[in-house]
mmCIF file of C-alpha atoms in Angstrom:
data_model
loop_
_atom_site.group_PDB
_atom_site.id
_atom_site.type_symbol
_atom_site.label_atom_id
_atom_site.label_comp_id
_atom_site.label_asym_id
_atom_site.label_seq_id
_atom_site.Cartn_x
_atom_site.Cartn_y
_atom_site.Cartn_z
ATOM 1 C CA MET A 6 -13.337 -16.855 -46.528
ATOM 2 C CA THR A 7 -12.784 -20.149 -47.991
ATOM 3 C CA GLY A 8 -12.077 -23.074 -45.403
ATOM 4 C CA LYS A 9 -8.516 -23.329 -47.866
ATOM 5 C CA GLU A 10 -7.940 -19.549 -46.054
ATOM 6 C CA ARG A 11 -9.648 -20.835 -42.540
ATOM 7 C CA ILE A 12 -7.593 -23.577 -42.122
ATOM 8 C CA ILE A 13 -4.125 -21.931 -43.065
ATOM 9 C CA ARG A 14 -4.608 -19.514 -41.312
ATOM 10 C CA THR A 15 -5.003 -21.330 -38.366
ATOM 11 C CA LEU A 16 -2.382 -23.133 -38.782
ATOM 12 C CA ASN A 17 -0.540 -19.844 -39.033
ATOM 13 C CA ARG A 18 -1.792 -18.217 -35.998
ATOM 14 C CA GLN A 19 -3.524 -15.615 -37.551
ATOM 15 C CA PRO A 20 -6.228 -14.085 -37.560
ATOM 16 C CA LEU A 21 -10.197 -15.054 -38.847
ATOM 17 C CA ASP A 22 -13.931 -15.016 -39.645
ATOM 18 C CA ARG A 23 -14.595 -17.656 -37.544
ATOM 19 C CA ILE A 24 -12.860 -21.450 -36.380
ATOM 20 C CA GLY A 25 -12.504 -23.825 -39.162
ATOM 21 C CA ILE A 26 -14.697 -27.794 -38.496
ATOM 22 C CA TYR A 27 -14.208 -31.425 -40.325
ATOM 23 C CA GLU A 28 -15.907 -34.372 -38.753
ATOM 24 C CA HIS A 29 -15.129 -38.407 -40.009
ATOM 25 C CA PHE A 30 -17.981 -40.388 -39.676
ATOM 26 C CA TRP A 31 -17.790 -44.059 -39.195
ATOM 27 C CA SER A 32 -19.147 -45.514 -42.404
ATOM 28 C CA ASP A 33 -22.490 -47.131 -41.466
ATOM 29 C CA THR A 34 -23.611 -43.672 -40.059
ATOM 30 C CA GLN A 35 -23.311 -42.594 -43.580
ATOM 31 C CA ASP A 36 -25.774 -45.918 -44.083
ATOM 32 C CA HIS A 37 -28.085 -45.376 -41.511
ATOM 33 C CA TYR A 38 -28.638 -41.240 -43.359
ATOM 34 C CA THR A 39 -29.056 -42.231 -46.496
ATOM 35 C CA LYS A 40 -31.017 -45.067 -45.175
ATOM 36 C CA GLN A 41 -32.853 -41.960 -43.643
ATOM 37 C CA GLY A 42 -33.230 -40.148 -46.856
ATOM 38 C CA LYS A 43 -31.098 -37.348 -45.096
ATOM 39 C CA THR A 44 -28.226 -37.888 -47.311
ATOM 40 C CA LYS A 45 -28.244 -39.435 -51.124
ATOM 41 C CA GLU A 46 -26.378 -42.647 -52.031
ATOM 42 C CA GLY A 47 -22.462 -41.565 -52.140
ATOM 43 C CA GLU A 48 -22.930 -38.125 -51.709
ATOM 44 C CA ASN A 49 -20.273 -35.542 -50.608
ATOM 45 C CA TYR A 50 -20.204 -34.933 -46.878
ATOM 46 C CA ASP A 51 -17.655 -32.492 -46.446
ATOM 47 C CA SER A 52 -19.663 -30.551 -49.382
ATOM 48 C CA HIS A 53 -23.106 -31.499 -47.580
ATOM 49 C CA PHE A 54 -21.853 -30.160 -44.308
ATOM 50 C CA GLY A 55 -20.242 -27.066 -44.977
ATOM 51 C CA PHE A 56 -16.906 -28.573 -43.841
ATOM 52 C CA ASP A 57 -14.019 -26.298 -43.995
ATOM 53 C CA MET A 58 -11.476 -29.421 -45.219
ATOM 54 C CA SER A 59 -11.218 -32.927 -46.763
ATOM 55 C CA THR A 60 -7.919 -35.684 -46.436
ATOM 56 C CA PHE A 61 -7.934 -38.432 -48.777
ATOM 57 C CA TRP A 62 -5.693 -41.419 -48.153
ATOM 58 C CA PRO A 63 -3.960 -42.019 -51.795
ATOM 59 C CA ILE A 64 -1.042 -44.385 -51.114
ATOM 60 C CA ASP A 65 -0.219 -47.713 -49.722
ATOM 61 C CA LEU A 66 2.209 -48.952 -47.102
ATOM 62 C CA THR A 67 1.217 -52.993 -46.949
ATOM 63 C CA LEU A 68 3.598 -54.627 -46.695
ATOM 64 C CA ASP A 69 2.673 -57.092 -49.737
ATOM 65 C CA ILE A 70 0.551 -54.858 -52.607
ATOM 66 C CA ASP A 71 0.102 -58.189 -54.272
ATOM 67 C CA PHE A 72 -1.629 -60.074 -51.638
ATOM 68 C CA LYS A 73 -5.568 -60.679 -51.816
ATOM 69 C CA ASN A 74 -7.158 -61.070 -48.625
ATOM 70 C CA GLU A 75 -8.254 -64.451 -47.675
ATOM 71 C CA ILE A 76 -11.351 -65.503 -45.519
ATOM 72 C CA VAL A 77 -9.530 -67.487 -42.597
ATOM 73 C CA ALA A 78 -13.323 -67.756 -41.048
ATOM 74 C CA GLU A 79 -16.472 -66.495 -41.098
ATOM 75 C CA THR A 80 -19.469 -66.426 -39.140
ATOM 76 C CA GLU A 81 -23.409 -64.844 -38.925
ATOM 77 C CA ASP A 82 -21.771 -61.316 -37.250
ATOM 78 C CA THR A 83 -17.926 -61.604 -38.409
ATOM 79 C CA VAL A 84 -14.990 -62.531 -40.755
ATOM 80 C CA THR A 85 -11.532 -63.374 -40.086
ATOM 81 C CA ILE A 86 -9.153 -62.515 -42.320
ATOM 82 C CA LYS A 87 -5.482 -62.696 -43.228
ATOM 83 C CA ASP A 88 -4.227 -59.316 -45.034
ATOM 84 C CA GLY A 89 -1.524 -58.097 -47.359
ATOM 85 C CA ASN A 90 0.634 -57.652 -43.478
ATOM 86 C CA GLY A 91 0.373 -60.943 -42.963
ATOM 87 C CA ALA A 92 -2.072 -60.301 -40.428
ATOM 88 C CA ILE A 93 -4.927 -61.774 -39.236
ATOM 89 C CA LEU A 94 -7.495 -60.015 -38.094
ATOM 90 C CA LYS A 95 -11.970 -60.232 -36.908
ATOM 91 C CA GLN A 96 -13.992 -58.055 -37.897
ATOM 92 C CA HIS A 97 -17.836 -57.571 -37.243
ATOM 93 C CA LYS A 98 -19.901 -57.590 -39.987
ATOM 94 C CA HIS A 99 -23.025 -55.097 -39.208
ATOM 95 C CA HIS A 100 -21.246 -51.881 -38.005
ATOM 96 C CA ASN A 101 -18.371 -50.570 -37.913
ATOM 97 C CA THR A 102 -15.105 -51.493 -35.048
ATOM 98 C CA THR A 103 -11.494 -51.344 -34.875
ATOM 99 C CA PRO A 104 -10.572 -55.034 -36.018
ATOM 100 C CA GLU A 105 -9.921 -58.291 -32.537
ATOM 101 C CA HIS A 106 -5.665 -58.270 -33.303
ATOM 102 C CA ILE A 107 -5.446 -62.211 -33.691
ATOM 103 C CA ASP A 108 -2.449 -63.109 -35.260
ATOM 104 C CA TYR A 109 0.933 -61.393 -37.114
ATOM 105 C CA SER A 110 3.090 -63.939 -40.065
ATOM 106 C CA VAL A 111 5.478 -61.832 -38.365
ATOM 107 C CA LYS A 112 7.086 -62.193 -35.147
ATOM 108 C CA CYS A 113 11.087 -60.985 -35.092
ATOM 109 C CA ARG A 114 13.675 -59.581 -35.970
ATOM 110 C CA GLU A 115 13.992 -62.607 -38.635
ATOM 111 C CA ASP A 116 10.604 -62.509 -39.840
ATOM 112 C CA TRP A 117 11.091 -58.960 -40.825
ATOM 113 C CA ASP A 118 14.330 -59.689 -42.336
ATOM 114 C CA LYS A 119 13.166 -61.856 -44.846
ATOM 115 C CA VAL A 120 9.889 -59.470 -46.176
ATOM 116 C CA LYS A 121 10.900 -56.178 -46.117
ATOM 117 C CA GLY A 122 12.252 -56.468 -49.065
ATOM 118 C CA LYS A 123 9.105 -55.709 -49.941
ATOM 119 C CA LEU A 124 9.002 -51.934 -48.894
ATOM 120 C CA THR A 125 9.802 -50.712 -52.378
ATOM 121 C CA ALA A 126 8.589 -46.842 -53.439
ATOM 122 C CA ASP A 127 6.783 -48.893 -56.176
ATOM 123 C CA PRO A 128 4.059 -46.328 -57.999
ATOM 124 C CA ARG A 129 1.139 -49.132 -58.259
ATOM 125 C CA ARG A 130 0.983 -48.300 -54.576
ATOM 126 C CA ILE A 131 0.004 -44.354 -55.269
ATOM 127 C CA ASN A 132 -3.970 -43.988 -56.529
ATOM 128 C CA PHE A 133 -2.943 -41.266 -58.882
ATOM 129 C CA GLU A 134 -6.083 -40.573 -60.268
ATOM 130 C CA VAL A 135 -8.821 -40.114 -56.916
ATOM 131 C CA TYR A 136 -6.530 -37.906 -55.993
ATOM 132 C CA ARG A 137 -5.991 -35.609 -58.369
ATOM 133 C CA ARG A 138 -9.594 -35.512 -58.699
ATOM 134 C CA ILE A 139 -10.563 -34.379 -54.796
ATOM 135 C CA LYS A 140 -7.269 -31.836 -55.245
ATOM 136 C CA LYS A 141 -10.059 -29.964 -58.106
ATOM 137 C CA GLU A 142 -12.817 -30.634 -56.200
ATOM 138 C CA CYS A 143 -11.264 -29.034 -53.044
ATOM 139 C CA GLU A 144 -9.350 -25.961 -55.400
ATOM 140 C CA GLU A 145 -13.259 -25.415 -56.981
ATOM 141 C CA ALA A 146 -14.392 -25.897 -53.851
ATOM 142 C CA GLY A 147 -11.926 -24.179 -51.117
ATOM 143 C CA ARG A 148 -11.900 -26.347 -48.942
ATOM 144 C CA PHE A 149 -8.394 -26.983 -47.674
ATOM 145 C CA PHE A 150 -7.019 -30.601 -48.887
ATOM 146 C CA ALA A 151 -4.726 -32.715 -46.609
ATOM 147 C CA LEU A 152 -2.990 -35.785 -47.958
ATOM 148 C CA SER A 153 -4.092 -38.722 -45.158
ATOM 149 C CA GLY A 154 -1.953 -41.029 -44.510
ATOM 150 C CA ILE A 155 0.192 -43.004 -41.174
ATOM 151 C CA LEU A 156 3.210 -43.575 -39.200
ATOM 152 C CA PRO A 157 5.766 -45.488 -38.379
ATOM 153 C CA PHE A 158 4.335 -46.500 -35.008
ATOM 154 C CA GLU A 159 0.861 -47.812 -37.076
ATOM 155 C CA CYS A 160 3.196 -48.830 -40.247
ATOM 156 C CA MET A 161 4.738 -51.661 -37.703
ATOM 157 C CA HIS A 162 1.817 -52.427 -35.420
ATOM 158 C CA ARG A 163 0.184 -53.333 -38.626
ATOM 159 C CA VAL A 164 2.993 -55.538 -39.638
ATOM 160 C CA CYS A 165 3.419 -57.147 -36.550
ATOM 161 C CA GLY A 166 1.411 -56.646 -33.665
ATOM 162 C CA HIS A 167 0.916 -53.608 -30.426
ATOM 163 C CA GLU A 168 2.667 -56.742 -27.963
ATOM 164 C CA GLU A 169 5.313 -57.805 -30.757
ATOM 165 C CA MET A 170 6.302 -54.593 -31.320
ATOM 166 C CA LEU A 171 6.075 -53.026 -27.566
ATOM 167 C CA VAL A 172 8.215 -55.514 -26.513
ATOM 168 C CA ALA A 173 10.825 -55.581 -28.678
ATOM 169 C CA MET A 174 10.983 -52.187 -28.026
ATOM 170 C CA ILE A 175 13.021 -53.023 -24.884
ATOM 171 C CA ASP A 176 14.754 -56.180 -25.753
ATOM 172 C CA ASP A 177 15.148 -55.968 -29.701
ATOM 173 C CA PRO A 178 14.910 -51.496 -30.098
ATOM 174 C CA ASP A 179 17.647 -51.333 -33.253
ATOM 175 C CA TRP A 180 14.627 -53.645 -35.395
ATOM 176 C CA ILE A 181 12.117 -51.011 -34.283
ATOM 177 C CA LEU A 182 14.575 -48.363 -35.463
ATOM 178 C CA ASP A 183 14.921 -50.317 -39.042
ATOM 179 C CA MET A 184 11.164 -50.728 -39.374
ATOM 180 C CA ALA A 185 10.532 -47.190 -38.467
ATOM 181 C CA ASP A 186 13.242 -46.237 -41.412
ATOM 182 C CA THR A 187 12.126 -48.476 -43.670
ATOM 183 C CA PHE A 188 8.432 -47.521 -43.914
ATOM 184 C CA VAL A 189 9.129 -43.866 -43.747
ATOM 185 C CA THR A 190 11.851 -43.684 -46.428
ATOM 186 C CA MET A 191 9.390 -44.885 -48.477
ATOM 187 C CA MET A 192 6.510 -43.175 -46.820
ATOM 188 C CA ILE A 193 8.473 -40.033 -48.355
ATOM 189 C CA LYS A 194 9.868 -41.064 -51.677
ATOM 190 C CA LEU A 195 6.600 -42.350 -52.771
ATOM 191 C CA GLU A 196 4.659 -38.497 -51.220
ATOM 192 C CA ARG A 197 7.957 -37.489 -53.352
ATOM 193 C CA MET A 198 7.354 -38.708 -56.806
ATOM 194 C CA LEU A 199 3.174 -38.038 -56.247
ATOM 195 C CA PHE A 200 3.298 -34.438 -56.007
ATOM 196 C CA ASP A 201 6.152 -35.071 -58.668
ATOM 197 C CA LYS A 202 2.721 -36.011 -61.240
ATOM 198 C CA GLU A 203 -0.390 -34.334 -59.261
ATOM 199 C CA GLY A 204 1.457 -31.738 -57.215
ATOM 200 C CA LEU A 205 0.926 -30.779 -53.805
ATOM 201 C CA PRO A 206 -2.236 -30.922 -50.925
ATOM 202 C CA ASP A 207 -2.826 -27.658 -48.712
ATOM 203 C CA GLY A 208 -1.358 -29.995 -45.872
ATOM 204 C CA PHE A 209 -1.248 -33.214 -44.195
ATOM 205 C CA PHE A 210 -3.092 -35.106 -41.469
ATOM 206 C CA TYR A 211 -1.087 -37.761 -40.609
ATOM 207 C CA TYR A 212 -2.788 -41.044 -38.540
ATOM 208 C CA GLU A 213 -0.624 -41.857 -35.550
ATOM 209 C CA ASP A 214 -2.391 -44.102 -32.110
ATOM 210 C CA MET A 215 -0.073 -44.137 -29.415
ATOM 211 C CA GLY A 216 -2.291 -43.390 -26.233
ATOM 212 C CA TYR A 217 -5.698 -46.016 -24.480
ATOM 213 C CA LYS A 218 -7.065 -44.867 -21.339
ATOM 214 C CA GLU A 219 -4.965 -42.869 -19.256
ATOM 215 C CA LYS A 220 -1.594 -43.815 -20.604
ATOM 216 C CA PRO A 221 0.239 -44.323 -23.913
ATOM 217 C CA PHE A 222 1.860 -47.491 -25.226
ATOM 218 C CA MET A 223 4.911 -46.192 -24.671
ATOM 219 C CA SER A 224 6.992 -44.328 -22.293
ATOM 220 C CA PRO A 225 7.876 -40.720 -22.929
ATOM 221 C CA ARG A 226 11.773 -42.505 -22.912
ATOM 222 C CA HIS A 227 10.999 -44.852 -26.108
ATOM 223 C CA TYR A 228 9.101 -42.312 -27.957
ATOM 224 C CA ARG A 229 12.342 -40.587 -27.521
ATOM 225 C CA GLU A 230 14.493 -42.917 -28.814
ATOM 226 C CA LEU A 231 12.140 -44.952 -31.126
ATOM 227 C CA ILE A 232 9.861 -43.261 -32.635
ATOM 228 C CA PHE A 233 10.821 -40.196 -32.664
ATOM 229 C CA PRO A 234 13.215 -40.339 -35.460
ATOM 230 C CA GLY A 235 10.971 -41.737 -38.129
ATOM 231 C CA HIS A 236 8.641 -38.435 -36.903
ATOM 232 C CA LYS A 237 11.147 -36.221 -37.326
ATOM 233 C CA LYS A 238 12.388 -37.557 -40.708
ATOM 234 C CA ALA A 239 8.667 -37.669 -42.165
ATOM 235 C CA PHE A 240 7.565 -33.998 -40.718
ATOM 236 C CA ASP A 241 11.106 -32.129 -41.603
ATOM 237 C CA ASN A 242 9.830 -33.257 -44.712
ATOM 238 C CA VAL A 243 6.444 -32.078 -45.098
ATOM 239 C CA HIS A 244 8.456 -28.753 -43.376
ATOM 240 C CA SER A 245 10.852 -28.082 -46.624
ATOM 241 C CA LEU A 246 7.491 -28.396 -48.527
ATOM 242 C CA GLY A 247 6.338 -25.908 -47.138
ATOM 243 C CA LEU A 248 3.239 -27.324 -45.506
ATOM 244 C CA LYS A 249 2.114 -28.206 -41.826
ATOM 245 C CA VAL A 250 1.169 -31.277 -40.660
ATOM 246 C CA ILE A 251 -2.082 -32.864 -38.487
ATOM 247 C CA VAL A 252 -1.858 -35.547 -36.209
ATOM 248 C CA HIS A 253 -4.066 -37.723 -35.033
ATOM 249 C CA SER A 254 -3.559 -39.893 -31.868
ATOM 250 C CA CYS A 255 -6.340 -41.167 -30.368
ATOM 251 C CA GLY A 256 -5.503 -42.621 -27.152
ATOM 252 C CA PHE A 257 -3.938 -40.230 -24.078
ATOM 253 C CA VAL A 258 -1.317 -38.950 -26.013
ATOM 254 C CA GLU A 259 -0.419 -36.500 -23.033
ATOM 255 C CA PRO A 260 3.256 -37.331 -22.326
ATOM 256 C CA LEU A 261 4.814 -37.503 -25.400
ATOM 257 C CA LEU A 262 3.650 -34.228 -26.161
ATOM 258 C CA PRO A 263 6.580 -32.171 -26.009
ATOM 259 C CA ASP A 264 8.255 -34.481 -28.349
ATOM 260 C CA MET A 265 6.358 -34.555 -30.884
ATOM 261 C CA ILE A 266 6.184 -30.749 -30.828
ATOM 262 C CA GLU A 267 9.851 -30.692 -31.044
ATOM 263 C CA ALA A 268 9.544 -32.958 -33.872
ATOM 264 C CA GLY A 269 7.621 -30.757 -35.536
ATOM 265 C CA MET A 270 3.466 -31.708 -35.028
ATOM 266 C CA ASP A 271 2.226 -28.431 -36.117
ATOM 267 C CA CYS A 272 -1.332 -29.547 -34.443
ATOM 268 C CA LEU A 273 -3.083 -32.245 -32.421
ATOM 269 C CA GLN A 274 -5.847 -34.329 -33.170
ATOM 270 C CA VAL A 275 -7.858 -35.876 -31.709
ATOM 271 C CA ILE A 276 -7.795 -35.399 -28.137
ATOM 272 C CA GLU A 277 -9.670 -38.133 -26.667
ATOM 273 C CA VAL A 278 -11.880 -36.906 -23.644
ATOM 274 C CA LYS A 279 -13.300 -40.721 -22.998
ATOM 275 C CA ALA A 280 -9.624 -42.050 -22.502
ATOM 276 C CA GLY A 281 -8.703 -39.074 -20.685
ATOM 277 C CA MET A 282 -7.189 -36.310 -22.419
ATOM 278 C CA ASP A 283 -8.606 -32.782 -21.475
ATOM 279 C CA LEU A 284 -8.812 -30.018 -24.677
ATOM 280 C CA LEU A 285 -8.668 -26.584 -21.463
ATOM 281 C CA ARG A 286 -5.403 -29.115 -19.794
ATOM 282 C CA ILE A 287 -4.575 -29.201 -23.029
ATOM 283 C CA TYR A 288 -4.809 -26.000 -24.338
ATOM 284 C CA ARG A 289 -3.531 -24.302 -20.948
ATOM 285 C CA ASN A 290 -0.420 -26.476 -21.225
ATOM 286 C CA PHE A 291 0.339 -26.752 -24.823
ATOM 287 C CA GLY A 292 -1.521 -24.098 -26.917
ATOM 288 C CA ASP A 293 0.625 -21.765 -26.724
ATOM 289 C CA LYS A 294 2.696 -24.179 -29.161
ATOM 290 C CA ILE A 295 0.639 -26.193 -31.024
ATOM 291 C CA VAL A 296 -2.617 -26.043 -33.384
ATOM 292 C CA LEU A 297 -5.336 -28.827 -31.111
ATOM 293 C CA MET A 298 -8.437 -30.173 -32.925
ATOM 294 C CA GLY A 299 -10.762 -32.283 -31.782
ATOM 295 C CA GLY A 300 -11.716 -31.884 -27.920
ATOM 296 C CA ILE A 301 -15.489 -32.015 -28.114
ATOM 297 C CA ASP A 302 -16.895 -35.244 -26.322
ATOM 298 C CA VAL A 303 -18.220 -36.754 -28.705
ATOM 299 C CA ARG A 304 -20.404 -39.055 -26.564
ATOM 300 C CA THR A 305 -22.387 -35.376 -25.012
ATOM 301 C CA LEU A 306 -23.746 -35.624 -29.443
ATOM 302 C CA TYR A 307 -24.901 -39.347 -29.088
ATOM 303 C CA SER A 308 -27.641 -37.984 -26.070
ATOM 304 C CA ASN A 309 -28.975 -36.903 -29.428
ATOM 305 C CA ASP A 310 -30.089 -33.993 -25.685
ATOM 306 C CA LYS A 311 -29.716 -29.966 -27.364
ATOM 307 C CA ALA A 312 -28.970 -29.043 -23.374
ATOM 308 C CA ILE A 313 -25.886 -31.068 -23.134
ATOM 309 C CA ILE A 314 -24.221 -30.423 -26.203
ATOM 310 C CA ASP A 315 -24.479 -26.753 -25.180
ATOM 311 C CA ALA A 316 -22.589 -27.141 -22.113
ATOM 312 C CA GLU A 317 -19.782 -28.870 -23.339
ATOM 313 C CA LEU A 318 -19.710 -26.219 -26.698
ATOM 314 C CA GLU A 319 -20.141 -23.775 -24.117
ATOM 315 C CA SER A 320 -17.469 -24.490 -21.745
ATOM 316 C CA LYS A 321 -14.675 -25.504 -24.273
ATOM 317 C CA ILE A 322 -14.646 -23.143 -27.446
ATOM 318 C CA PRO A 323 -13.973 -19.599 -26.331
ATOM 319 C CA ILE A 324 -12.072 -20.758 -24.127
ATOM 320 C CA VAL A 325 -9.639 -22.321 -27.455
ATOM 321 C CA MET A 326 -10.628 -20.438 -30.117
ATOM 322 C CA GLN A 327 -8.040 -17.539 -28.464
ATOM 323 C CA ASP A 328 -4.916 -16.446 -29.922
ATOM 324 C CA PHE A 329 -6.869 -18.075 -33.697
ATOM 325 C CA GLY A 330 -5.520 -21.386 -32.914
ATOM 326 C CA TYR A 331 -8.389 -23.800 -32.504
ATOM 327 C CA ILE A 332 -10.476 -26.655 -35.376
ATOM 328 C CA ALA A 333 -13.501 -27.817 -34.008
ATOM 329 C CA HIS A 334 -13.978 -31.713 -33.928
ATOM 330 C CA SER A 335 -14.849 -33.862 -31.936
ATOM 331 C CA ASP A 336 -12.495 -36.662 -29.930
ATOM 332 C CA HIS A 337 -13.994 -39.757 -32.338
ATOM 333 C CA SER A 338 -15.676 -40.609 -35.075
ATOM 334 C CA ILE A 339 -19.883 -39.718 -35.750
ATOM 335 C CA PRO A 340 -20.761 -43.215 -34.428
ATOM 336 C CA LYS A 341 -25.140 -43.307 -36.402
ATOM 337 C CA THR A 342 -26.608 -42.948 -32.776
ATOM 338 C CA VAL A 343 -26.151 -39.570 -33.425
ATOM 339 C CA ASP A 344 -28.823 -38.166 -35.094
ATOM 340 C CA TYR A 345 -29.378 -36.071 -38.326
ATOM 341 C CA GLU A 346 -30.477 -33.053 -36.639
ATOM 342 C CA THR A 347 -28.780 -33.344 -33.292
ATOM 343 C CA PHE A 348 -24.993 -33.722 -35.733
ATOM 344 C CA ARG A 349 -26.691 -30.442 -37.981
ATOM 345 C CA TYR A 350 -27.454 -28.985 -34.431
ATOM 346 C CA TYR A 351 -23.755 -29.060 -32.893
ATOM 347 C CA ILE A 352 -22.440 -27.789 -36.310
ATOM 348 C CA ASP A 353 -24.521 -24.372 -36.172
ATOM 349 C CA LYS A 354 -23.597 -23.762 -33.004
ATOM 350 C CA VAL A 355 -20.532 -24.835 -33.523
ATOM 351 C CA LEU A 356 -20.315 -21.747 -35.620
ATOM 352 C CA GLU A 357 -22.385 -19.941 -33.532
ATOM 353 C CA LEU A 358 -19.771 -19.665 -30.809
ATOM 354 C CA GLY A 359 -16.842 -20.068 -33.398
ATOM 355 C CA THR A 360 -17.028 -16.251 -34.441
ATOM 356 C CA TYR A 361 -14.826 -14.352 -34.621
ATOM 357 C CA LYS A 362 -15.846 -10.748 -33.925
ATOM 358 C CA LEU A 363 -15.187 -7.889 -36.234
ATOM 359 C CA ASP A 364 -12.344 -5.929 -34.199
ATOM 360 C CA LEU A 365 -10.583 -9.000 -33.752
ATOM 361 C CA VAL A 366 -9.814 -9.659 -37.612
#
């Protein structure tokens, strides 16, 4: 069974030989492994580790695609830039982290109205060439190829920041609805433009980080009223193409899951343990409604202790793989503190535990 067949069958809850597996890495982890001679410079990790899927983000939803990033400030350890969204962000030079959000040019509805005209379905926003190449590579390797991108919550906070966006959910909800619909409408037009020229992917993998520790960024009511419409529009478009949608959402998003499922989410990823998400609890409450992907505590991997890793995997995988509705993934990107040999061991253990008995297939 190929990786493509494996992921498609999982998303459709059909019998298969083993659970699928996929992972994300911080770029400095890849640099670290390369310096150690474990992998080659620029090597495709999906091929190297035998993952069942690949993703590619071909569409640029930046507010101003003609804007060249400007350096605002720089120290020995950090660089602060202004980007095409009008956001000022501080980034660390020596390791990968989420950037610190300093300031935003769009602070209110009036600011938005002045710039929203830049969000047009311009083909320059699409990386046709790399999409074509990776799609072909996946076809030849038998891997599932997912178009990656972001949904309205991610699009909006990159333009106006979390604080302004969340306050506006209460003070100016019509502005939030307008931003969300503007981004989703443009995204769908660009996706259709891409597919008309280069063909469909095998599925979609959207990023939408809507939670932090123990709480989502918004109430279920505000999700339902303000974010749900954009999600449903995006997911309906995916389903109209006969495909499934995987939604990555870091943080504690459990209270939002009923409405996310109603909006059309087919698979939830990443199920972040340290934020309060619990893979087994999510499986008990929602495993009959959606496929799950993730929920393996990455902290057990960077312990580099086989016994700790065994305990984590053995307590979860035999349970969540029931009914063919689970894809293995850690609950966050793999940091360089995870030894290469440890990661190899993790993959082997997942495959050992995640193989179905022949009489189940």
